[in-house]
Amino acid sequence: MVQTIQYNEEGLGIFKYPRYITENNNGDMVVSDTSGAVVVTDCAGKFRFAYTGYPQGTALDPLGVSTDALSNILVSDYYTRTIHVIDKDDQNKHCDAVIQMQHDVVDGTCSKKQIFAPALQNYFIVTNFKRCSHLSYGISDCLLINVGNKFIITSTSGETIHHIDGLRSDARSGSHSMNLSREELFFIEKDYNIVKLSKYKEKTKTTFIKYIQETDSAWRPWCLYCSQITDDVLVGMKKLDRIQGKVIRYNNLGEEIQEIQHNEIGSDIYNTPRYITENINGDVVVSDSTGAVVVTDREGRHRFSYKGHPPESKLASLGICTDTLSHILVCDELTHAVQMLDKDGHFLSNLLIKPSGIVSPSCLCYDVNADLLWVGSDVNYSVCLYKYISKQDLLTDENPEYEDKYEE
């Protein structure tokens, strides 16, 4: 025997029942303990910290533990069925994420799919607004940020370029969208007209869909999205005299070509569509006030409604977007995280974004060309930028930060 480690500097026991034990590259001893913590001491046996889950106040039931070549600590959590990734100092800096191991049973065999959440690439704060309830990615690397009854156009470095007033001021809904191929900006005005700017920096505009109060008073446009596949405009509608919603598809001339409202048995599938987007397979994806992500196919048939993970939990869905892998990403006000689903509504992982500056995510947009995810908050008035980094990316020269750290 050369060493015994049992107490902290105050003489209190630091372990209850060590389950798994490993050693980090810096000499730290890392223990997965039944106390609900990962306990770390330095090579001299001095207590450094105990990781008890993220965010603080949540529970952790740690099982297997290991470390990697960058001295990150990985621990299996029985409660969330995820692998937590923290750095050697318990700061969650390396991945800003949870890695989810999802098991798919096909023909009696089990396959594993490892899902890597986005890692933080850059961060900036746009200071000249009081809330951020919706984001759109525009041309020339511009970002459109909904700030109440106006939206501002910034560069991707945070510099304000332009602002447009007269937006519908109802908070927490997607009131604008950009058709990138046509360089057209669509948004819902405070009088519920949907207008179009052919060049979004110009002040001239045309009415795309005119709201006539005398005949259209029962339904009002609440959110919209410009399809990057068909150039159609998808509009989420809200009924005023009852809790009821629908989605109307317009072609680029403003002609109604589709209405989505019911499932196959005639029941309503929406209450109030808050945010709307389109997946690359043509699915229409809606964040609804029911606390669900409602997905229909291109023909308008209801595919599924995702209501949180695990199934008995609840979801307070806000902003949504999809990525190049057909994943659906949705902001959840209850867990203060971005949840990632596959295109069929199966939960994949939580994207833990708090360490990066976002307290409560409210809106999202995705740049398909650069695999960048923008996350905005209407609580701490900030916008964060994330980049998808896969394991293969870490093995290439495209990510010099990790060069020579990994081997095939």
Short mmCIF file of N, CA, C and O in Angstrom, two decimals, residues 126 128-129 142-155 159-167 176 185 187 197 199-205:
data_model
loop_
_atom_site.label_atom_id
_atom_site.label_comp_id
_atom_site.label_asym_id
_atom_site.label_seq_id
_atom_site.Cartn_x
_atom_site.Cartn_y
_atom_site.Cartn_z
N VAL A 126 -25.55 40.39 -29.50
CA VAL A 126 -26.09 41.58 -30.15
C VAL A 126 -26.82 42.36 -29.06
O VAL A 126 -27.76 41.86 -28.45
N ASN A 128 -28.36 45.49 -29.14
CA ASN A 128 -29.32 46.54 -29.36
C ASN A 128 -30.77 46.00 -29.49
O ASN A 128 -31.50 46.37 -30.37
N PHE A 129 -31.16 45.04 -28.59
CA PHE A 129 -32.54 44.57 -28.56
C PHE A 129 -32.90 44.07 -27.17
O PHE A 129 -32.04 43.82 -26.34
N CYS A 142 -25.86 37.23 -43.44
CA CYS A 142 -26.61 38.11 -42.54
C CYS A 142 -27.58 37.30 -41.68
O CYS A 142 -28.07 36.26 -42.10
N LEU A 143 -27.84 37.80 -40.50
CA LEU A 143 -28.75 37.16 -39.56
C LEU A 143 -29.89 38.12 -39.28
O LEU A 143 -29.67 39.31 -39.00
N LEU A 144 -31.12 37.64 -39.36
CA LEU A 144 -32.30 38.44 -39.09
C LEU A 144 -32.83 38.06 -37.72
O LEU A 144 -33.15 36.90 -37.47
N ILE A 145 -32.92 39.03 -36.82
CA ILE A 145 -33.29 38.77 -35.44
C ILE A 145 -34.58 39.50 -35.11
O ILE A 145 -34.68 40.71 -35.22
N ASN A 146 -35.60 38.73 -34.72
CA ASN A 146 -36.90 39.29 -34.32
C ASN A 146 -36.76 39.90 -32.93
O ASN A 146 -36.40 39.23 -31.97
N VAL A 147 -37.07 41.19 -32.81
CA VAL A 147 -36.93 41.89 -31.52
C VAL A 147 -38.21 42.64 -31.19
O VAL A 147 -38.23 43.85 -31.05
N GLY A 148 -39.30 41.93 -31.05
CA GLY A 148 -40.57 42.58 -30.75
C GLY A 148 -41.25 43.02 -32.03
O GLY A 148 -41.51 42.22 -32.91
N ASN A 149 -41.56 44.31 -32.13
CA ASN A 149 -42.29 44.80 -33.30
C ASN A 149 -41.36 45.24 -34.43
O ASN A 149 -41.77 45.96 -35.34
N LYS A 150 -40.11 44.83 -34.39
CA LYS A 150 -39.19 45.08 -35.49
C LYS A 150 -38.19 43.94 -35.54
O LYS A 150 -38.14 43.09 -34.64
N PHE A 151 -37.42 43.85 -36.61
CA PHE A 151 -36.29 42.95 -36.59
C PHE A 151 -35.07 43.66 -37.13
O PHE A 151 -35.16 44.59 -37.93
N ILE A 152 -33.94 43.23 -36.62
CA ILE A 152 -32.68 43.84 -37.04
C ILE A 152 -31.91 42.84 -37.89
O ILE A 152 -32.05 41.63 -37.74
N ILE A 153 -31.14 43.35 -38.81
CA ILE A 153 -30.30 42.54 -39.67
C ILE A 153 -28.86 42.80 -39.26
O ILE A 153 -28.40 43.94 -39.24
N THR A 154 -28.16 41.73 -38.87
CA THR A 154 -26.79 41.86 -38.41
C THR A 154 -25.88 41.03 -39.28
O THR A 154 -26.31 40.10 -39.96
N SER A 155 -24.60 41.36 -39.24
CA SER A 155 -23.60 40.46 -39.81
C SER A 155 -23.42 39.30 -38.85
O SER A 155 -23.86 39.35 -37.70
N GLU A 159 -22.53 42.77 -35.95
CA GLU A 159 -22.66 44.19 -36.31
C GLU A 159 -24.02 44.45 -36.94
O GLU A 159 -24.41 43.79 -37.90
N THR A 160 -24.76 45.42 -36.40
CA THR A 160 -26.08 45.75 -36.94
C THR A 160 -25.95 46.46 -38.28
O THR A 160 -25.23 47.46 -38.41
N ILE A 161 -26.63 45.94 -39.29
CA ILE A 161 -26.57 46.50 -40.64
C ILE A 161 -27.80 47.32 -40.95
O ILE A 161 -27.72 48.40 -41.54
N HIS A 162 -28.97 46.84 -40.54
CA HIS A 162 -30.22 47.46 -40.93
C HIS A 162 -31.30 47.01 -39.96
O HIS A 162 -31.14 46.00 -39.27
N HIS A 163 -32.40 47.76 -39.88
CA HIS A 163 -33.54 47.28 -39.10
C HIS A 163 -34.83 47.67 -39.81
O HIS A 163 -34.89 48.65 -40.55
N ILE A 164 -35.87 46.87 -39.61
CA ILE A 164 -37.17 47.08 -40.25
C ILE A 164 -38.24 47.07 -39.17
O ILE A 164 -38.29 46.16 -38.34
N ASP A 165 -39.08 48.10 -39.16
CA ASP A 165 -40.15 48.23 -38.18
C ASP A 165 -41.47 47.70 -38.74
O ASP A 165 -41.58 47.36 -39.92
N GLY A 166 -42.48 47.66 -37.89
CA GLY A 166 -43.83 47.31 -38.32
C GLY A 166 -44.14 45.84 -38.28
O GLY A 166 -45.14 45.39 -38.83
N LEU A 167 -43.29 45.05 -37.61
CA LEU A 167 -43.52 43.62 -37.51
C LEU A 167 -44.62 43.33 -36.50
O LEU A 167 -44.84 44.10 -35.57
N HIS A 176 -40.97 35.97 -39.62
CA HIS A 176 -40.28 36.33 -40.86
C HIS A 176 -39.46 35.16 -41.36
O HIS A 176 -39.11 34.23 -40.62
N LEU A 185 -37.45 38.63 -48.77
CA LEU A 185 -37.75 38.58 -47.35
C LEU A 185 -39.26 38.68 -47.16
O LEU A 185 -39.89 39.61 -47.67
N PHE A 187 -42.43 38.76 -44.25
CA PHE A 187 -42.72 38.90 -42.83
C PHE A 187 -44.18 39.33 -42.63
O PHE A 187 -44.84 39.84 -43.53
N LEU A 197 -40.25 41.79 -49.41
CA LEU A 197 -39.22 42.71 -49.88
C LEU A 197 -38.31 41.93 -50.82
O LEU A 197 -37.69 40.94 -50.44
N LYS A 199 -35.55 43.01 -52.24
CA LYS A 199 -34.21 43.25 -51.74
C LYS A 199 -34.39 43.76 -50.32
O LYS A 199 -34.89 44.86 -50.11
N TYR A 200 -33.97 42.94 -49.34
CA TYR A 200 -34.41 43.20 -47.97
C TYR A 200 -33.84 44.47 -47.37
O TYR A 200 -34.34 44.96 -46.37
N LYS A 201 -32.81 45.06 -47.97
CA LYS A 201 -32.28 46.30 -47.44
C LYS A 201 -33.03 47.52 -47.97
O LYS A 201 -32.83 48.63 -47.50
N GLU A 202 -33.88 47.33 -48.99
CA GLU A 202 -34.65 48.43 -49.54
C GLU A 202 -35.93 48.62 -48.73
O GLU A 202 -36.45 47.70 -48.11
N LYS A 203 -36.46 49.85 -48.74
CA LYS A 203 -37.66 50.15 -47.97
C LYS A 203 -38.94 49.88 -48.73
O LYS A 203 -40.01 49.89 -48.17
N THR A 204 -38.85 49.67 -50.05
CA THR A 204 -40.04 49.37 -50.83
C THR A 204 -40.48 47.94 -50.58
O THR A 204 -39.66 47.05 -50.40
N LYS A 205 -41.78 47.73 -50.55
CA LYS A 205 -42.30 46.38 -50.28
C LYS A 205 -43.59 46.19 -51.04
O LYS A 205 -44.26 47.13 -51.45
#
